[in-house]
Amino acid sequence: MGSNFKGALILIADDNEINRLIFSKMIEVSFPEITTIEASNGQIAFTTCLDKKPALILMDLHMPVLNGYEATKKIRRTEGFREVPIIAITGSFSDEEVKRGYDVGITDFLIKPVAPDQLDLTLKKYLQVNEETSKKRILKENDQHIAYSVLLESLGNDTETTQEILKQANAFFELALTDLSTCLTNKDLESLKLLVHQMRGVAANARFIILADTLKRYEEISAIEEYVETDFLNEIRAEIEAIKKQIILYIR
């Protein structure tokens, strides 16, 4: 689908107006080509689906008139809506709630409070939004390797805290490079995959967008030989060096 999602509709079903506004704004920031529509309860969500045919639905599970479970059940019973991704938004994540959700046709779950990165990854996964397109939407001005303006905004425009996070992230990845080399030398696949996963988490939270995307790709590798054959270490090292050079521009 990729770039064909220009103008796609996402339905936000939540009885709280503030929550709807926050989700709508988060989507607008990362994917301005996507349009959002809203529903304040499950019944309105159902009728809106029939009328507007959204590409994806963010569904609060606890709403008046018709809750998210019942709304999802009605949507799934309607011809043409059996494959539409329905992402449940919930404040809890009990086994019972998950089972009930899957039983009625929920596709996946997001736990409140939903971080922008979590929402972005979920939309990319289920809408298959083109990675390069979304990357360009996030990176602003000179933010090529670090989405600095996005990180700064997420931290309440606190420059001091933002710069401290960049310093700590830089130190973390310097040590991680050494650990990666050791894992490859020892052919320790389990430790290597754990480290790659940890690095991707830090990169995503620090808004090192290109590095996070690269690590995600390598995280799916299942054999130690594949890491060696793909020149994995040199690719990661080169991106970390590029990040380091850009950090210097932001830290005075």
mmCIF file of C-alpha atoms in Angstrom:
data_model
loop_
_atom_site.group_PDB
_atom_site.id
_atom_site.type_symbol
_atom_site.label_atom_id
_atom_site.label_comp_id
_atom_site.label_asym_id
_atom_site.label_seq_id
_atom_site.Cartn_x
_atom_site.Cartn_y
_atom_site.Cartn_z
ATOM 1 C CA MET A 1 0.000 0.000 0.000
ATOM 2 C CA GLY A 2 2.742 2.490 0.994
ATOM 3 C CA SER A 3 2.253 5.926 -0.527
ATOM 4 C CA ASN A 4 -1.214 4.878 -1.735
ATOM 5 C CA PHE A 5 -2.379 5.820 1.764
ATOM 6 C CA LYS A 6 -2.374 9.500 0.936
ATOM 7 C CA GLY A 7 -5.803 10.648 2.054
ATOM 8 C CA ALA A 8 -6.531 7.441 3.996
ATOM 9 C CA LEU A 9 -9.071 7.671 6.824
ATOM 10 C CA ILE A 10 -8.436 6.638 10.419
ATOM 11 C CA LEU A 11 -11.426 6.505 12.753
ATOM 12 C CA ILE A 12 -10.745 7.511 16.370
ATOM 13 C CA ALA A 13 -13.474 6.107 18.633
ATOM 14 C CA ASP A 14 -13.243 7.454 22.195
ATOM 15 C CA ASP A 15 -15.842 9.053 24.472
ATOM 16 C CA ASN A 16 -13.285 11.567 25.778
ATOM 17 C CA GLU A 17 -12.879 14.608 23.546
ATOM 18 C CA ILE A 18 -9.367 15.347 24.852
ATOM 19 C CA ASN A 19 -8.210 11.822 24.014
ATOM 20 C CA ARG A 20 -9.620 12.133 20.496
ATOM 21 C CA LEU A 21 -7.837 15.460 20.041
ATOM 22 C CA ILE A 22 -4.507 14.063 21.260
ATOM 23 C CA PHE A 23 -4.648 11.027 18.957
ATOM 24 C CA SER A 24 -5.708 13.171 16.035
ATOM 25 C CA LYS A 25 -2.810 15.586 16.598
ATOM 26 C CA MET A 26 -0.269 12.799 17.028
ATOM 27 C CA ILE A 27 -1.331 11.285 13.718
ATOM 28 C CA GLU A 28 -1.305 14.669 11.995
ATOM 29 C CA VAL A 29 2.274 15.349 13.131
ATOM 30 C CA SER A 30 3.696 12.044 11.851
ATOM 31 C CA PHE A 31 1.377 11.359 8.917
ATOM 32 C CA PRO A 32 -0.138 14.604 7.610
ATOM 33 C CA GLU A 33 -1.307 12.793 4.487
ATOM 34 C CA ILE A 34 -3.753 10.749 6.599
ATOM 35 C CA THR A 35 -7.164 12.145 7.547
ATOM 36 C CA THR A 36 -8.792 11.367 10.908
ATOM 37 C CA ILE A 37 -12.503 11.171 11.726
ATOM 38 C CA GLU A 38 -14.029 10.764 15.181
ATOM 39 C CA ALA A 39 -16.763 8.942 17.081
ATOM 40 C CA SER A 40 -17.753 9.568 20.713
ATOM 41 C CA ASN A 41 -19.253 6.114 21.397
ATOM 42 C CA GLY A 42 -19.365 2.615 19.941
ATOM 43 C CA GLN A 43 -22.661 3.055 18.138
ATOM 44 C CA ILE A 44 -21.441 6.170 16.334
ATOM 45 C CA ALA A 45 -18.222 4.307 15.525
ATOM 46 C CA PHE A 46 -20.229 1.533 13.884
ATOM 47 C CA THR A 47 -22.411 3.831 11.789
ATOM 48 C CA THR A 48 -19.390 5.961 10.838
ATOM 49 C CA CYS A 49 -17.608 2.830 9.609
ATOM 50 C CA LEU A 50 -20.514 1.995 7.326
ATOM 51 C CA ASP A 51 -20.605 5.531 5.975
ATOM 52 C CA LYS A 52 -16.912 6.478 5.718
ATOM 53 C CA LYS A 53 -15.132 3.088 5.410
ATOM 54 C CA PRO A 54 -11.931 3.943 7.342
ATOM 55 C CA ALA A 55 -8.649 2.185 6.614
ATOM 56 C CA LEU A 56 -7.972 1.659 10.337
ATOM 57 C CA ILE A 57 -9.879 2.145 13.603
ATOM 58 C CA LEU A 58 -8.517 3.199 17.007
ATOM 59 C CA MET A 59 -11.126 1.831 19.404
ATOM 60 C CA ASP A 60 -11.469 2.731 23.080
ATOM 61 C CA LEU A 61 -12.871 -0.341 24.813
ATOM 62 C CA HIS A 62 -14.911 1.451 27.491
ATOM 63 C CA MET A 63 -17.472 3.801 25.956
ATOM 64 C CA PRO A 64 -21.145 4.573 26.596
ATOM 65 C CA VAL A 65 -24.101 3.408 24.457
ATOM 66 C CA LEU A 66 -22.020 0.642 22.869
ATOM 67 C CA ASN A 67 -18.621 -0.324 24.254
ATOM 68 C CA GLY A 68 -15.585 -1.089 22.148
ATOM 69 C CA TYR A 69 -16.042 -4.861 22.335
ATOM 70 C CA GLU A 70 -19.627 -4.738 21.088
ATOM 71 C CA ALA A 71 -18.815 -2.140 18.440
ATOM 72 C CA THR A 72 -15.987 -4.324 17.148
ATOM 73 C CA LYS A 73 -18.264 -7.371 17.055
ATOM 74 C CA LYS A 74 -20.846 -5.475 14.984
ATOM 75 C CA ILE A 75 -18.185 -4.144 12.637
ATOM 76 C CA ARG A 76 -16.691 -7.619 12.082
ATOM 77 C CA ARG A 77 -20.120 -9.049 11.249
ATOM 78 C CA THR A 78 -20.531 -6.465 8.486
ATOM 79 C CA GLU A 79 -19.480 -7.435 4.977
ATOM 80 C CA GLY A 80 -16.328 -5.607 3.891
ATOM 81 C CA PHE A 81 -15.040 -4.909 7.411
ATOM 82 C CA ARG A 82 -13.625 -8.273 8.438
ATOM 83 C CA GLU A 83 -10.042 -7.321 7.578
ATOM 84 C CA VAL A 84 -9.969 -3.656 8.641
ATOM 85 C CA PRO A 85 -7.367 -3.232 11.440
ATOM 86 C CA ILE A 86 -9.064 -2.394 14.753
ATOM 87 C CA ILE A 87 -6.582 -1.293 17.404
ATOM 88 C CA ALA A 88 -7.931 -1.345 20.951
ATOM 89 C CA ILE A 89 -6.988 1.547 23.245
ATOM 90 C CA THR A 90 -7.081 0.463 26.872
ATOM 91 C CA GLY A 91 -5.780 1.501 30.265
ATOM 92 C CA SER A 92 -5.244 -2.100 31.373
ATOM 93 C CA PHE A 93 -3.892 -5.219 29.751
ATOM 94 C CA SER A 94 -5.239 -8.232 31.626
ATOM 95 C CA ASP A 95 -5.277 -11.696 30.063
ATOM 96 C CA GLU A 96 -9.053 -11.676 30.277
ATOM 97 C CA GLU A 97 -9.336 -8.367 28.422
ATOM 98 C CA VAL A 98 -6.915 -9.477 25.726
ATOM 99 C CA LYS A 99 -8.760 -12.769 25.187
ATOM 100 C CA ARG A 100 -12.115 -11.014 25.050
ATOM 101 C CA GLY A 101 -10.710 -8.504 22.580
ATOM 102 C CA TYR A 102 -9.294 -11.106 20.234
ATOM 103 C CA ASP A 103 -12.504 -13.127 20.451
ATOM 104 C CA VAL A 104 -14.564 -10.218 19.069
ATOM 105 C CA GLY A 105 -12.050 -9.324 16.379
ATOM 106 C CA ILE A 106 -9.610 -6.806 17.863
ATOM 107 C CA THR A 107 -6.418 -6.759 15.783
ATOM 108 C CA ASP A 108 -3.959 -5.379 18.336
ATOM 109 C CA PHE A 109 -3.734 -3.366 21.561
ATOM 110 C CA LEU A 110 -2.215 -0.031 22.634
ATOM 111 C CA ILE A 111 -1.911 0.751 26.338
ATOM 112 C CA LYS A 112 -2.682 4.213 27.707
ATOM 113 C CA PRO A 113 -0.839 6.521 27.853
ATOM 114 C CA VAL A 114 0.110 5.847 24.234
ATOM 115 C CA ALA A 115 3.526 7.240 23.292
ATOM 116 C CA PRO A 116 3.916 8.817 19.826
ATOM 117 C CA ASP A 117 6.510 6.208 18.828
ATOM 118 C CA GLN A 118 4.147 3.372 19.780
ATOM 119 C CA LEU A 119 1.334 4.870 17.761
ATOM 120 C CA ASP A 120 3.606 5.522 14.770
ATOM 121 C CA LEU A 121 4.916 1.950 14.732
ATOM 122 C CA THR A 122 1.395 0.550 14.985
ATOM 123 C CA LEU A 123 0.123 2.658 12.104
ATOM 124 C CA LYS A 124 3.128 1.732 9.981
ATOM 125 C CA LYS A 125 2.600 -1.938 10.755
ATOM 126 C CA TYR A 126 -1.071 -2.105 9.903
ATOM 127 C CA LEU A 127 -1.334 0.531 7.212
ATOM 128 C CA GLN A 128 2.089 -0.362 5.815
ATOM 129 C CA VAL A 129 2.870 3.328 5.491
ATOM 130 C CA ASN A 130 6.010 3.798 3.456
ATOM 131 C CA GLU A 131 8.991 4.063 5.810
ATOM 132 C CA GLU A 132 10.736 6.752 3.794
ATOM 133 C CA THR A 133 7.576 8.865 3.587
ATOM 134 C CA SER A 134 6.946 8.771 7.320
ATOM 135 C CA LYS A 135 10.619 9.385 8.028
ATOM 136 C CA LYS A 136 10.561 12.572 5.979
ATOM 137 C CA ARG A 137 7.452 13.726 7.840
ATOM 138 C CA ILE A 138 9.189 13.303 11.207
ATOM 139 C CA LEU A 139 12.562 14.770 10.329
ATOM 140 C CA LYS A 140 12.365 18.571 10.255
ATOM 141 C CA GLU A 141 14.729 21.226 8.962
ATOM 142 C CA ASN A 142 18.265 19.809 9.426
ATOM 143 C CA ASP A 143 17.156 16.810 11.496
ATOM 144 C CA GLN A 144 18.662 14.125 9.270
ATOM 145 C CA HIS A 145 19.935 11.556 11.769
ATOM 146 C CA ILE A 146 18.301 12.979 14.898
ATOM 147 C CA ALA A 147 14.732 14.266 14.923
ATOM 148 C CA TYR A 148 15.877 16.910 17.388
ATOM 149 C CA SER A 149 12.865 19.185 17.111
ATOM 150 C CA VAL A 150 10.539 16.221 17.715
ATOM 151 C CA LEU A 151 12.562 15.101 20.755
ATOM 152 C CA LEU A 152 12.676 18.645 22.128
ATOM 153 C CA GLU A 153 8.929 19.065 21.752
ATOM 154 C CA SER A 154 8.212 15.703 23.406
ATOM 155 C CA LEU A 155 10.241 16.892 26.420
ATOM 156 C CA GLY A 156 8.274 20.114 26.821
ATOM 157 C CA ASN A 157 10.864 22.186 24.931
ATOM 158 C CA ASP A 158 13.298 21.664 27.807
ATOM 159 C CA THR A 159 16.625 22.259 26.060
ATOM 160 C CA GLU A 160 18.772 21.255 29.039
ATOM 161 C CA THR A 161 17.045 17.891 29.477
ATOM 162 C CA THR A 162 17.094 17.236 25.732
ATOM 163 C CA GLN A 163 20.819 17.859 25.527
ATOM 164 C CA GLU A 164 21.466 15.648 28.548
ATOM 165 C CA ILE A 165 19.521 12.806 26.910
ATOM 166 C CA LEU A 166 21.573 13.202 23.743
ATOM 167 C CA LYS A 167 24.790 13.012 25.778
ATOM 168 C CA GLN A 168 23.650 9.872 27.589
ATOM 169 C CA ALA A 169 22.424 8.242 24.386
ATOM 170 C CA ASN A 170 25.743 9.001 22.720
ATOM 171 C CA ALA A 171 27.628 7.337 25.595
ATOM 172 C CA PHE A 172 25.265 4.353 25.530
ATOM 173 C CA PHE A 173 25.848 3.693 21.845
ATOM 174 C CA GLU A 174 29.608 4.079 22.179
ATOM 175 C CA LEU A 175 29.601 1.221 24.716
ATOM 176 C CA ALA A 176 27.062 -0.731 22.683
ATOM 177 C CA LEU A 177 29.384 -0.768 19.672
ATOM 178 C CA THR A 178 32.053 -2.508 21.747
ATOM 179 C CA ASP A 179 29.507 -5.016 23.058
ATOM 180 C CA LEU A 180 28.241 -5.697 19.525
ATOM 181 C CA SER A 181 31.764 -6.467 18.384
ATOM 182 C CA THR A 182 32.251 -8.854 21.305
ATOM 183 C CA CYS A 183 28.984 -10.680 20.585
ATOM 184 C CA LEU A 184 29.940 -11.125 16.937
ATOM 185 C CA THR A 185 33.419 -12.365 17.833
ATOM 186 C CA ASN A 186 31.981 -14.883 20.295
ATOM 187 C CA LYS A 187 29.119 -15.777 17.925
ATOM 188 C CA ASP A 188 26.718 -15.154 20.806
ATOM 189 C CA LEU A 189 23.422 -14.800 18.934
ATOM 190 C CA GLU A 190 21.189 -14.601 22.027
ATOM 191 C CA SER A 191 23.146 -11.739 23.591
ATOM 192 C CA LEU A 192 23.470 -10.017 20.228
ATOM 193 C CA LYS A 193 19.726 -10.053 19.550
ATOM 194 C CA LEU A 194 19.000 -8.759 23.068
ATOM 195 C CA LEU A 195 21.499 -5.929 22.617
ATOM 196 C CA VAL A 196 20.093 -4.998 19.199
ATOM 197 C CA HIS A 197 16.611 -4.900 20.740
ATOM 198 C CA GLN A 198 17.808 -2.646 23.577
ATOM 199 C CA MET A 199 19.611 -0.363 21.151
ATOM 200 C CA ARG A 200 16.532 -0.027 18.957
ATOM 201 C CA GLY A 201 14.459 0.979 21.986
ATOM 202 C CA VAL A 202 16.909 3.705 22.977
ATOM 203 C CA ALA A 203 17.247 4.904 19.376
ATOM 204 C CA ALA A 204 13.473 5.157 18.952
ATOM 205 C CA ASN A 205 12.966 7.030 22.223
ATOM 206 C CA ALA A 206 15.865 9.388 21.473
ATOM 207 C CA ARG A 207 14.420 9.986 17.979
ATOM 208 C CA PHE A 208 17.458 8.565 16.180
ATOM 209 C CA ILE A 209 15.118 7.647 13.351
ATOM 210 C CA ILE A 210 17.488 6.154 10.782
ATOM 211 C CA LEU A 211 19.359 4.137 13.412
ATOM 212 C CA ALA A 212 16.095 2.821 14.885
ATOM 213 C CA ASP A 213 14.885 1.737 11.442
ATOM 214 C CA THR A 214 18.217 0.048 10.680
ATOM 215 C CA LEU A 215 18.263 -1.820 13.995
ATOM 216 C CA LYS A 216 14.674 -2.929 13.481
ATOM 217 C CA ARG A 217 15.699 -4.522 10.195
ATOM 218 C CA TYR A 218 18.580 -6.389 11.834
ATOM 219 C CA GLU A 219 16.486 -7.383 14.842
ATOM 220 C CA GLU A 220 14.602 -9.822 12.606
ATOM 221 C CA ILE A 221 17.736 -11.781 11.630
ATOM 222 C CA SER A 222 17.812 -15.289 13.097
ATOM 223 C CA ALA A 223 21.358 -16.537 12.386
ATOM 224 C CA ILE A 224 24.708 -15.134 13.506
ATOM 225 C CA GLU A 225 26.147 -15.665 10.012
ATOM 226 C CA GLU A 226 23.611 -13.229 8.564
ATOM 227 C CA TYR A 227 24.885 -10.425 10.803
ATOM 228 C CA VAL A 228 28.421 -11.028 9.534
ATOM 229 C CA GLU A 229 27.481 -11.393 5.874
ATOM 230 C CA THR A 230 25.422 -8.163 5.817
ATOM 231 C CA ASP A 231 28.262 -5.986 7.159
ATOM 232 C CA PHE A 232 26.023 -5.240 10.109
ATOM 233 C CA LEU A 233 28.620 -3.757 12.457
ATOM 234 C CA ASN A 234 30.036 -1.284 9.932
ATOM 235 C CA GLU A 235 26.568 -0.046 8.993
ATOM 236 C CA ILE A 236 25.622 0.571 12.631
ATOM 237 C CA ARG A 237 28.990 2.182 13.381
ATOM 238 C CA ALA A 238 28.653 4.567 10.436
ATOM 239 C CA GLU A 239 25.208 5.731 11.526
ATOM 240 C CA ILE A 240 26.327 6.220 15.139
ATOM 241 C CA GLU A 241 29.253 8.327 13.900
ATOM 242 C CA ALA A 242 26.819 10.449 11.873
ATOM 243 C CA ILE A 243 24.641 10.886 14.972
ATOM 244 C CA LYS A 244 27.650 11.906 17.031
ATOM 245 C CA LYS A 245 28.544 14.648 14.548
ATOM 246 C CA GLN A 246 25.003 15.995 14.639
ATOM 247 C CA ILE A 247 24.868 15.924 18.459
ATOM 248 C CA ILE A 248 27.785 18.354 18.490
ATOM 249 C CA LEU A 249 25.588 20.870 16.667
ATOM 250 C CA TYR A 250 22.988 20.779 19.445
ATOM 251 C CA ILE A 251 25.201 20.617 22.536
ATOM 252 C CA ARG A 252 27.008 23.811 23.373
#
